[in-house]
PDB file of C-alpha atoms in Angstrom:
ATOM      1  CA  UNK T 552      11.962  12.808 125.450  1.00 69.00           C
ATOM      2  CA  UNK T 553       8.736  11.398 124.723  1.00 81.00           C
ATOM      3  CA  UNK T 554       7.702   7.844 125.736  1.00 84.00           C
ATOM      4  CA  UNK T 555       7.818   5.128 123.232  1.00 84.00           C
ATOM      5  CA  UNK T 556       7.450   1.373 122.567  1.00 85.00           C
ATOM      6  CA  UNK T 557      10.823  -0.088 121.078  1.00 79.00           C
ATOM      7  CA  UNK T 558      10.843  -3.719 120.080  1.00 78.00           C
ATOM      8  CA  UNK T 559      14.303  -3.943 119.385  1.00 75.00           C
ATOM      9  CA  UNK T 560      15.128  -3.735 122.945  1.00 70.00           C
ATOM     10  CA  UNK T 561      13.604  -6.967 123.163  1.00 70.00           C
ATOM     11  CA  UNK T 562      15.918  -8.920 120.433  1.00 71.00           C
ATOM     12  CA  UNK T 563      18.823  -7.508 122.521  1.00 70.00           C
ATOM     13  CA  UNK T 564      17.822  -8.836 125.612  1.00 70.00           C
ATOM     14  CA  UNK T 565      18.405 -12.458 126.145  1.00 76.00           C
ATOM     15  CA  UNK T 566      16.899 -15.525 126.677  1.00 83.00           C
ATOM     16  CA  UNK T 567      18.988 -16.211 129.661  1.00 85.00           C
ATOM     17  CA  UNK T 568      18.485 -12.681 131.163  1.00 85.00           C
ATOM     18  CA  UNK T 569      14.352 -13.391 131.024  1.00 88.00           C
ATOM     19  CA  UNK T 570      15.029 -17.012 132.480  1.00 92.00           C
ATOM     20  CA  UNK T 571      16.875 -16.152 135.294  1.00 92.00           C
ATOM     21  CA  UNK T 572      14.499 -12.858 135.759  1.00 93.00           C
ATOM     22  CA  UNK T 573      11.815 -15.922 136.016  1.00 95.00           C
ATOM     23  CA  UNK T 574      13.875 -17.936 138.225  1.00 96.00           C
ATOM     24  CA  UNK T 575      14.804 -15.150 140.638  1.00 94.00           C
ATOM     25  CA  UNK T 576      11.313 -14.050 140.983  1.00 95.00           C
ATOM     26  CA  UNK T 577       9.721 -17.574 141.246  1.00 96.00           C
ATOM     27  CA  UNK T 578      12.365 -18.078 144.291  1.00 96.00           C
ATOM     28  CA  UNK T 579      11.487 -14.639 145.658  1.00 96.00           C
ATOM     29  CA  UNK T 580       7.803 -15.247 145.503  1.00 96.00           C
ATOM     30  CA  UNK T 581       8.515 -18.870 147.439  1.00 97.00           C
ATOM     31  CA  UNK T 582      10.697 -17.314 150.078  1.00 96.00           C
ATOM     32  CA  UNK T 583       8.058 -14.181 150.873  1.00 96.00           C
ATOM     33  CA  UNK T 584       5.633 -17.275 150.991  1.00 95.00           C
ATOM     34  CA  UNK T 585       7.762 -19.215 153.282  1.00 96.00           C
ATOM     35  CA  UNK T 586       8.818 -16.339 155.446  1.00 95.00           C
ATOM     36  CA  UNK T 587       4.688 -15.322 156.451  1.00 94.00           C
ATOM     37  CA  UNK T 588       4.046 -19.061 156.874  1.00 93.00           C
ATOM     38  CA  UNK T 589       6.786 -18.882 159.427  1.00 95.00           C
ATOM     39  CA  UNK T 590       5.492 -15.218 161.018  1.00 94.00           C
ATOM     40  CA  UNK T 591       2.375 -13.841 160.239  1.00 94.00           C
ATOM     41  CA  UNK T 592       0.546 -11.360 157.638  1.00 94.00           C
ATOM     42  CA  UNK T 593       1.821  -8.554 159.406  1.00 94.00           C
ATOM     43  CA  UNK T 594       5.607  -9.422 159.011  1.00 94.00           C
ATOM     44  CA  UNK T 595       5.095 -11.077 155.536  1.00 95.00           C
ATOM     45  CA  UNK T 596       3.586  -8.079 154.062  1.00 96.00           C
ATOM     46  CA  UNK T 597       6.814  -5.967 154.267  1.00 95.00           C
ATOM     47  CA  UNK T 598       8.410  -8.701 151.824  1.00 96.00           C
ATOM     48  CA  UNK T 599       5.774  -8.097 149.396  1.00 97.00           C
ATOM     49  CA  UNK T 600       7.502  -4.576 148.708  1.00 96.00           C
ATOM     50  CA  UNK T 601      11.221  -6.393 148.620  1.00 94.00           C
ATOM     51  CA  UNK T 602      13.276  -4.839 145.713  1.00 94.00           C
ATOM     52  CA  UNK T 603      14.046  -8.274 144.644  1.00 87.00           C
ATOM     53  CA  UNK T 604      14.331  -8.021 140.899  1.00 89.00           C
ATOM     54  CA  UNK T 605      16.491  -4.418 141.128  1.00 92.00           C
ATOM     55  CA  UNK T 606      19.700  -5.798 141.447  1.00 92.00           C
ATOM     56  CA  UNK T 607      19.407  -8.220 138.428  1.00 90.00           C
ATOM     57  CA  UNK T 608      18.070  -5.761 136.349  1.00 88.00           C
ATOM     58  CA  UNK T 609      20.657  -3.549 137.143  1.00 91.00           C
ATOM     59  CA  UNK T 610      23.304  -5.947 136.771  1.00 90.00           C
ATOM     60  CA  UNK T 611      22.123  -7.067 133.011  1.00 88.00           C
ATOM     61  CA  UNK T 612      21.361  -3.786 131.932  1.00 86.00           C
ATOM     62  CA  UNK T 613      25.102  -2.916 132.816  1.00 88.00           C
ATOM     63  CA  UNK T 614      26.347  -5.894 130.943  1.00 86.00           C
ATOM     64  CA  UNK T 615      24.434  -5.412 127.668  1.00 84.00           C
ATOM     65  CA  UNK T 616      25.201  -1.438 127.469  1.00 84.00           C
ATOM     66  CA  UNK T 617      28.932  -1.953 128.139  1.00 84.00           C
ATOM     67  CA  UNK T 618      29.099  -4.900 125.855  1.00 83.00           C
ATOM     68  CA  UNK T 619      27.793  -2.259 123.189  1.00 80.00           C
ATOM     69  CA  UNK T 620      30.696   0.555 124.477  1.00 78.00           C
ATOM     70  CA  UNK T 621      33.265  -1.862 124.148  1.00 76.00           C
ATOM     71  CA  UNK T 622      36.139  -1.478 126.667  1.00 72.00           C
ATOM     72  CA  UNK T 623      37.021   1.971 125.608  1.00 70.00           C
ATOM     73  CA  UNK T 624      34.080   3.463 127.860  1.00 68.00           C
ATOM     74  CA  UNK T 625      35.354   2.170 130.732  1.00 67.00           C
ATOM     75  CA  UNK T 626      32.088   1.040 132.175  1.00 74.00           C
ATOM     76  CA  UNK T 627      30.603   4.489 131.596  1.00 81.00           C
ATOM     77  CA  UNK T 628      28.049   3.704 129.538  1.00 85.00           C
ATOM     78  CA  UNK T 629      26.690   0.726 132.144  1.00 86.00           C
ATOM     79  CA  UNK T 630      26.782   3.273 134.787  1.00 88.00           C
ATOM     80  CA  UNK T 631      24.795   5.440 133.189  1.00 89.00           C
ATOM     81  CA  UNK T 632      21.961   2.858 132.324  1.00 89.00           C
ATOM     82  CA  UNK T 633      21.956   1.901 135.967  1.00 91.00           C
ATOM     83  CA  UNK T 634      21.317   5.243 137.054  1.00 92.00           C
ATOM     84  CA  UNK T 635      18.594   5.354 134.878  1.00 92.00           C
ATOM     85  CA  UNK T 636      17.316   2.398 135.719  1.00 91.00           C
ATOM     86  CA  UNK T 637      17.531   3.091 139.602  1.00 93.00           C
ATOM     87  CA  UNK T 638      15.724   6.726 139.052  1.00 94.00           C
ATOM     88  CA  UNK T 639      12.763   4.900 137.140  1.00 94.00           C
ATOM     89  CA  UNK T 640      12.351   2.385 139.815  1.00 95.00           C
ATOM     90  CA  UNK T 641      12.527   4.706 142.614  1.00 95.00           C
ATOM     91  CA  UNK T 642       9.470   6.401 140.648  1.00 96.00           C
ATOM     92  CA  UNK T 643       7.505   3.287 140.454  1.00 96.00           C
ATOM     93  CA  UNK T 644       8.164   2.627 144.261  1.00 97.00           C
ATOM     94  CA  UNK T 645       5.682   5.712 144.633  1.00 97.00           C
ATOM     95  CA  UNK T 646       2.789   3.355 142.796  1.00 97.00           C
ATOM     96  CA  UNK T 647       4.037   0.207 144.520  1.00 97.00           C
ATOM     97  CA  UNK T 648       3.111   2.500 147.840  1.00 97.00           C
ATOM     98  CA  UNK T 649      -0.457   3.585 145.800  1.00 98.00           C
ATOM     99  CA  UNK T 650      -0.946  -0.165 145.300  1.00 98.00           C
ATOM    100  CA  UNK T 651      -0.375  -1.451 148.647  1.00 98.00           C
ATOM    101  CA  UNK T 652      -2.677   1.599 149.859  1.00 98.00           C
ATOM    102  CA  UNK T 653      -5.630   0.649 147.483  1.00 98.00           C
ATOM    103  CA  UNK T 654      -5.369  -2.965 148.019  1.00 98.00           C
ATOM    104  CA  UNK T 655      -5.131  -2.697 151.902  1.00 97.00           C
ATOM    105  CA  UNK T 656      -8.275  -0.324 151.599  1.00 97.00           C
ATOM    106  CA  UNK T 657     -10.271  -2.083 148.620  1.00 98.00           C
ATOM    107  CA  UNK T 658      -9.687  -5.622 150.100  1.00 97.00           C
ATOM    108  CA  UNK T 659     -11.733  -4.461 153.230  1.00 95.00           C
ATOM    109  CA  UNK T 660     -14.680  -3.168 151.089  1.00 95.00           C
ATOM    110  CA  UNK T 661     -14.834  -4.693 147.827  1.00 96.00           C
ATOM    111  CA  UNK T 662     -14.306  -7.778 145.914  1.00 96.00           C
ATOM    112  CA  UNK T 663     -10.407  -9.304 145.529  1.00 95.00           C
ATOM    113  CA  UNK T 664     -11.234  -9.225 141.671  1.00 96.00           C
ATOM    114  CA  UNK T 665     -11.864  -5.364 141.900  1.00 97.00           C
ATOM    115  CA  UNK T 666      -9.712  -4.674 144.716  1.00 97.00           C
ATOM    116  CA  UNK T 667      -6.469  -6.432 142.862  1.00 97.00           C
ATOM    117  CA  UNK T 668      -6.939  -4.715 139.314  1.00 97.00           C
ATOM    118  CA  UNK T 669      -7.657  -1.539 140.619  1.00 98.00           C
ATOM    119  CA  UNK T 670      -4.284  -1.411 143.193  1.00 98.00           C
ATOM    120  CA  UNK T 671      -2.203  -2.250 139.978  1.00 97.00           C
ATOM    121  CA  UNK T 672      -4.274   0.360 137.782  1.00 98.00           C
ATOM    122  CA  UNK T 673      -3.108   2.658 140.768  1.00 98.00           C
ATOM    123  CA  UNK T 674       0.165   1.347 140.373  1.00 98.00           C
ATOM    124  CA  UNK T 675       0.801   2.353 136.982  1.00 97.00           C
ATOM    125  CA  UNK T 676      -0.743   5.622 137.179  1.00 98.00           C
ATOM    126  CA  UNK T 677       0.775   7.073 140.160  1.00 98.00           C
ATOM    127  CA  UNK T 678       4.261   5.441 138.798  1.00 97.00           C
ATOM    128  CA  UNK T 679       3.867   7.189 135.284  1.00 96.00           C
ATOM    129  CA  UNK T 680       2.808  10.616 137.162  1.00 97.00           C
ATOM    130  CA  UNK T 681       5.692  10.734 139.460  1.00 97.00           C
ATOM    131  CA  UNK T 682       7.857   9.991 136.801  1.00 95.00           C
ATOM    132  CA  UNK T 683       6.349  12.869 134.495  1.00 95.00           C
ATOM    133  CA  UNK T 684       6.258  15.164 137.380  1.00 96.00           C
ATOM    134  CA  UNK T 685      10.184  14.460 137.807  1.00 94.00           C
ATOM    135  CA  UNK T 686      10.869  14.787 134.405  1.00 92.00           C
ATOM    136  CA  UNK T 687       8.789  17.950 134.405  1.00 93.00           C
ATOM    137  CA  UNK T 688      10.505  19.580 136.950  1.00 92.00           C
ATOM    138  CA  UNK T 689      14.271  18.897 135.584  1.00 87.00           C
ATOM    139  CA  UNK T 690      13.367  20.295 132.577  1.00 88.00           C
ATOM    140  CA  UNK T 691      12.254  23.512 134.651  1.00 88.00           C
ATOM    141  CA  UNK T 692      15.550  23.497 136.247  1.00 86.00           C
ATOM    142  CA  UNK T 693      17.266  22.893 133.193  1.00 82.00           C
ATOM    143  CA  UNK T 694      15.453  25.828 131.513  1.00 79.00           C
ATOM    144  CA  UNK T 695      16.336  28.082 134.377  1.00 69.00           C
ATOM    145  CA  UNK T 696      20.271  27.481 133.658  1.00 58.00           C
TER     146      UNK T 696
ATOM    147  CA  UNK S1084       4.775 -28.821 147.779  1.00 80.00           C
ATOM    148  CA  UNK S1085       2.105 -28.103 144.639  1.00 87.00           C
ATOM    149  CA  UNK S1086       1.582 -25.076 146.639  1.00 89.00           C
ATOM    150  CA  UNK S1087       5.413 -24.004 146.345  1.00 93.00           C
ATOM    151  CA  UNK S1088       5.418 -24.909 142.661  1.00 96.00           C
ATOM    152  CA  UNK S1089       2.232 -22.427 142.036  1.00 95.00           C
ATOM    153  CA  UNK S1090       4.209 -19.908 143.641  1.00 95.00           C
ATOM    154  CA  UNK S1091       7.427 -20.185 141.810  1.00 97.00           C
ATOM    155  CA  UNK S1092       5.870 -20.191 138.455  1.00 97.00           C
ATOM    156  CA  UNK S1093       3.065 -17.252 138.879  1.00 96.00           C
ATOM    157  CA  UNK S1094       5.871 -15.171 140.596  1.00 96.00           C
ATOM    158  CA  UNK S1095       7.949 -16.091 138.031  1.00 96.00           C
ATOM    159  CA  UNK S1096       5.852 -15.094 134.880  1.00 97.00           C
ATOM    160  CA  UNK S1097       4.927 -12.462 136.494  1.00 96.00           C
ATOM    161  CA  UNK S1098       8.136 -11.156 136.965  1.00 95.00           C
ATOM    162  CA  UNK S1099       9.338 -12.021 133.610  1.00 94.00           C
ATOM    163  CA  UNK S1100       6.101 -10.473 132.198  1.00 94.00           C
ATOM    164  CA  UNK S1101       7.098  -6.837 133.917  1.00 94.00           C
ATOM    165  CA  UNK S1102      10.159  -7.032 132.866  1.00 91.00           C
ATOM    166  CA  UNK S1103       9.252  -8.018 129.040  1.00 91.00           C
ATOM    167  CA  UNK S1104       6.762  -4.932 128.939  1.00 92.00           C
ATOM    168  CA  UNK S1105       9.400  -2.676 130.830  1.00 89.00           C
ATOM    169  CA  UNK S1106      12.000  -3.422 128.192  1.00 86.00           C
ATOM    170  CA  UNK S1107       9.692  -2.653 124.891  1.00 89.00           C
ATOM    171  CA  UNK S1108       9.324   1.546 126.380  1.00 87.00           C
ATOM    172  CA  UNK S1109      11.561   3.918 125.874  1.00 84.00           C
ATOM    173  CA  UNK S1110      13.382   6.020 127.540  1.00 88.00           C
ATOM    174  CA  UNK S1111      14.895   3.646 130.002  1.00 84.00           C
ATOM    175  CA  UNK S1112      14.451   5.829 132.977  1.00 87.00           C
ATOM    176  CA  UNK S1113      10.546   5.220 132.386  1.00 91.00           C
ATOM    177  CA  UNK S1114      11.215   1.416 131.879  1.00 88.00           C
ATOM    178  CA  UNK S1115      12.615   1.352 135.228  1.00 90.00           C
ATOM    179  CA  UNK S1116       9.586   2.095 136.797  1.00 94.00           C
ATOM    180  CA  UNK S1117       9.043  -1.575 136.027  1.00 94.00           C
ATOM    181  CA  UNK S1118      11.871  -2.495 137.931  1.00 93.00           C
ATOM    182  CA  UNK S1119       9.539  -1.622 141.251  1.00 95.00           C
ATOM    183  CA  UNK S1120       6.029  -3.324 139.564  1.00 96.00           C
ATOM    184  CA  UNK S1121       4.326  -5.200 142.091  1.00 96.00           C
ATOM    185  CA  UNK S1122       4.662  -8.200 140.399  1.00 96.00           C
ATOM    186  CA  UNK S1123       5.928 -10.538 143.527  1.00 96.00           C
ATOM    187  CA  UNK S1124       3.198  -8.504 145.702  1.00 97.00           C
ATOM    188  CA  UNK S1125       0.241  -9.504 143.030  1.00 97.00           C
ATOM    189  CA  UNK S1126       1.157 -13.533 142.570  1.00 96.00           C
ATOM    190  CA  UNK S1127       1.546 -13.632 146.694  1.00 96.00           C
ATOM    191  CA  UNK S1128      -1.944 -11.962 147.177  1.00 97.00           C
ATOM    192  CA  UNK S1129      -3.583 -14.063 144.437  1.00 96.00           C
ATOM    193  CA  UNK S1130      -2.374 -17.424 146.394  1.00 94.00           C
ATOM    194  CA  UNK S1131      -2.655 -16.384 149.593  1.00 94.00           C
ATOM    195  CA  UNK S1132      -6.458 -15.186 148.755  1.00 94.00           C
ATOM    196  CA  UNK S1133      -7.446 -18.437 147.865  1.00 89.00           C
ATOM    197  CA  UNK S1134      -6.215 -20.166 150.971  1.00 90.00           C
ATOM    198  CA  UNK S1135      -6.678 -17.464 153.748  1.00 93.00           C
ATOM    199  CA  UNK S1136      -9.152 -14.710 152.542  1.00 94.00           C
ATOM    200  CA  UNK S1137      -9.224 -11.247 151.927  1.00 96.00           C
ATOM    201  CA  UNK S1138      -8.698  -9.863 155.280  1.00 95.00           C
ATOM    202  CA  UNK S1139      -5.587 -11.526 156.138  1.00 96.00           C
ATOM    203  CA  UNK S1140      -4.133 -10.578 152.260  1.00 97.00           C
ATOM    204  CA  UNK S1141      -5.385  -6.668 153.552  1.00 97.00           C
ATOM    205  CA  UNK S1142      -3.089  -7.288 156.733  1.00 96.00           C
ATOM    206  CA  UNK S1143      -0.605  -7.813 154.228  1.00 97.00           C
ATOM    207  CA  UNK S1144      -0.982  -5.164 152.169  1.00 97.00           C
ATOM    208  CA  UNK S1145      -1.049  -2.577 155.258  1.00 97.00           C
ATOM    209  CA  UNK S1146       2.639  -3.763 155.721  1.00 97.00           C
ATOM    210  CA  UNK S1147       3.420  -3.449 152.276  1.00 97.00           C
ATOM    211  CA  UNK S1148       3.382   0.532 152.731  1.00 97.00           C
ATOM    212  CA  UNK S1149       6.207   0.101 155.045  1.00 97.00           C
ATOM    213  CA  UNK S1150       8.133  -2.176 152.734  1.00 97.00           C
ATOM    214  CA  UNK S1151       7.734   0.359 149.749  1.00 97.00           C
ATOM    215  CA  UNK S1152       8.835   3.466 151.337  1.00 97.00           C
ATOM    216  CA  UNK S1153      12.304   1.253 152.365  1.00 98.00           C
ATOM    217  CA  UNK S1154      12.348   0.094 148.721  1.00 97.00           C
ATOM    218  CA  UNK S1155      12.103   4.232 147.931  1.00 97.00           C
ATOM    219  CA  UNK S1156      14.960   4.829 150.502  1.00 97.00           C
ATOM    220  CA  UNK S1157      16.581   2.090 148.963  1.00 97.00           C
ATOM    221  CA  UNK S1158      16.152   2.813 144.875  1.00 96.00           C
ATOM    222  CA  UNK S1159      17.115   6.661 145.870  1.00 95.00           C
ATOM    223  CA  UNK S1160      20.104   5.679 147.375  1.00 96.00           C
ATOM    224  CA  UNK S1161      20.995   3.417 144.334  1.00 95.00           C
ATOM    225  CA  UNK S1162      20.553   6.377 141.889  1.00 94.00           C
ATOM    226  CA  UNK S1163      22.325   9.151 143.977  1.00 95.00           C
ATOM    227  CA  UNK S1164      25.472   6.691 145.066  1.00 95.00           C
ATOM    228  CA  UNK S1165      26.054   5.741 141.112  1.00 92.00           C
ATOM    229  CA  UNK S1166      25.357   9.316 140.117  1.00 90.00           C
ATOM    230  CA  UNK S1167      27.852  10.885 142.204  1.00 92.00           C
ATOM    231  CA  UNK S1168      30.689   7.623 142.193  1.00 89.00           C
ATOM    232  CA  UNK S1169      32.519   5.611 139.947  1.00 87.00           C
ATOM    233  CA  UNK S1170      31.601   2.596 141.637  1.00 89.00           C
ATOM    234  CA  UNK S1171      30.297  -0.777 140.307  1.00 92.00           C
ATOM    235  CA  UNK S1172      26.632  -0.822 139.769  1.00 93.00           C
ATOM    236  CA  UNK S1173      25.656  -4.308 140.520  1.00 94.00           C
ATOM    237  CA  UNK S1174      27.976  -4.376 144.054  1.00 95.00           C
ATOM    238  CA  UNK S1175      25.930  -0.865 144.827  1.00 95.00           C
ATOM    239  CA  UNK S1176      22.583  -2.472 143.860  1.00 95.00           C
ATOM    240  CA  UNK S1177      23.067  -5.824 146.097  1.00 96.00           C
ATOM    241  CA  UNK S1178      25.085  -3.294 149.087  1.00 96.00           C
ATOM    242  CA  UNK S1179      22.080  -1.224 149.031  1.00 95.00           C
ATOM    243  CA  UNK S1180      19.761  -3.888 149.880  1.00 96.00           C
ATOM    244  CA  UNK S1181      21.216  -3.404 153.509  1.00 97.00           C
ATOM    245  CA  UNK S1182      19.177  -0.103 153.728  1.00 97.00           C
ATOM    246  CA  UNK S1183      16.207  -1.780 152.414  1.00 97.00           C
ATOM    247  CA  UNK S1184      16.489  -4.043 155.405  1.00 96.00           C
ATOM    248  CA  UNK S1185      17.348  -1.318 157.628  1.00 97.00           C
ATOM    249  CA  UNK S1186      14.383   0.916 156.732  1.00 97.00           C
ATOM    250  CA  UNK S1187      11.787  -1.887 156.713  1.00 96.00           C
ATOM    251  CA  UNK S1188      12.820  -3.549 159.915  1.00 96.00           C
ATOM    252  CA  UNK S1189      12.654   0.306 161.891  1.00 96.00           C
ATOM    253  CA  UNK S1190       9.417   0.702 160.029  1.00 96.00           C
ATOM    254  CA  UNK S1191       8.278  -2.468 161.339  1.00 94.00           C
ATOM    255  CA  UNK S1192       9.303  -1.805 165.160  1.00 95.00           C
ATOM    256  CA  UNK S1193       7.701   1.919 164.703  1.00 95.00           C
ATOM    257  CA  UNK S1194       4.213   1.672 162.772  1.00 93.00           C
ATOM    258  CA  UNK S1195       3.845  -2.188 161.933  1.00 90.00           C
ATOM    259  CA  UNK S1196       4.553  -4.299 165.240  1.00 89.00           C
ATOM    260  CA  UNK S1197       2.611  -2.044 167.420  1.00 88.00           C
ATOM    261  CA  UNK S1198      -1.076  -2.278 165.415  1.00 81.00           C
TER     262      UNK S1198
END
């Protein structure tokens, strides 16, 4: 399956879901700031990769897909969607690792306005690269069967 | 107080923005990449840079490596459990946070604290 953009998903997702993500994201960012203030940069840094939004994303996705499937599906469609979301997130975490390494190295050598955009590009490139590599490996395995 | 409000709005905006961009993509497993976007990290780093400077944020980024490894363990475990068991996705995703905490704590004790 090719990577495509599909705006219909935006119409399906509710404003309530976006508002909830905004609120949780804001609260987690405040909590991380307070934790860093109470401890130090070494401890606070751990919290920069907390999977705060994954449970909410999975809950919203499961609810949407189960609603679409109806009661006969017994939550199978929601569970399948949750597996896809979690699998994608696991590929994305390698990008997060690249983000942290690039930010750490470049912040010591270059101005922040270069370091942080470069780290974000590294996240996108590595996350997409790991996803594509996983997809290619899966296709090869299925071809062999 | 003003700093906390700025954190709330910047963090919330970046998290919501990455989620909306993720919603635009198919297949859904590709859209899932955005669940591990560095939204909270970017918001925190941007505000901390202003107050504490680049060396402080570089130390945070170094510790974030351990947090990201813990996130990999968390997301892989959630995907694995949901793939093999008929469990409730939300319960697995919330309970799995304990794995993130455990791996992050071990990584902290072994690699971050001694630095």
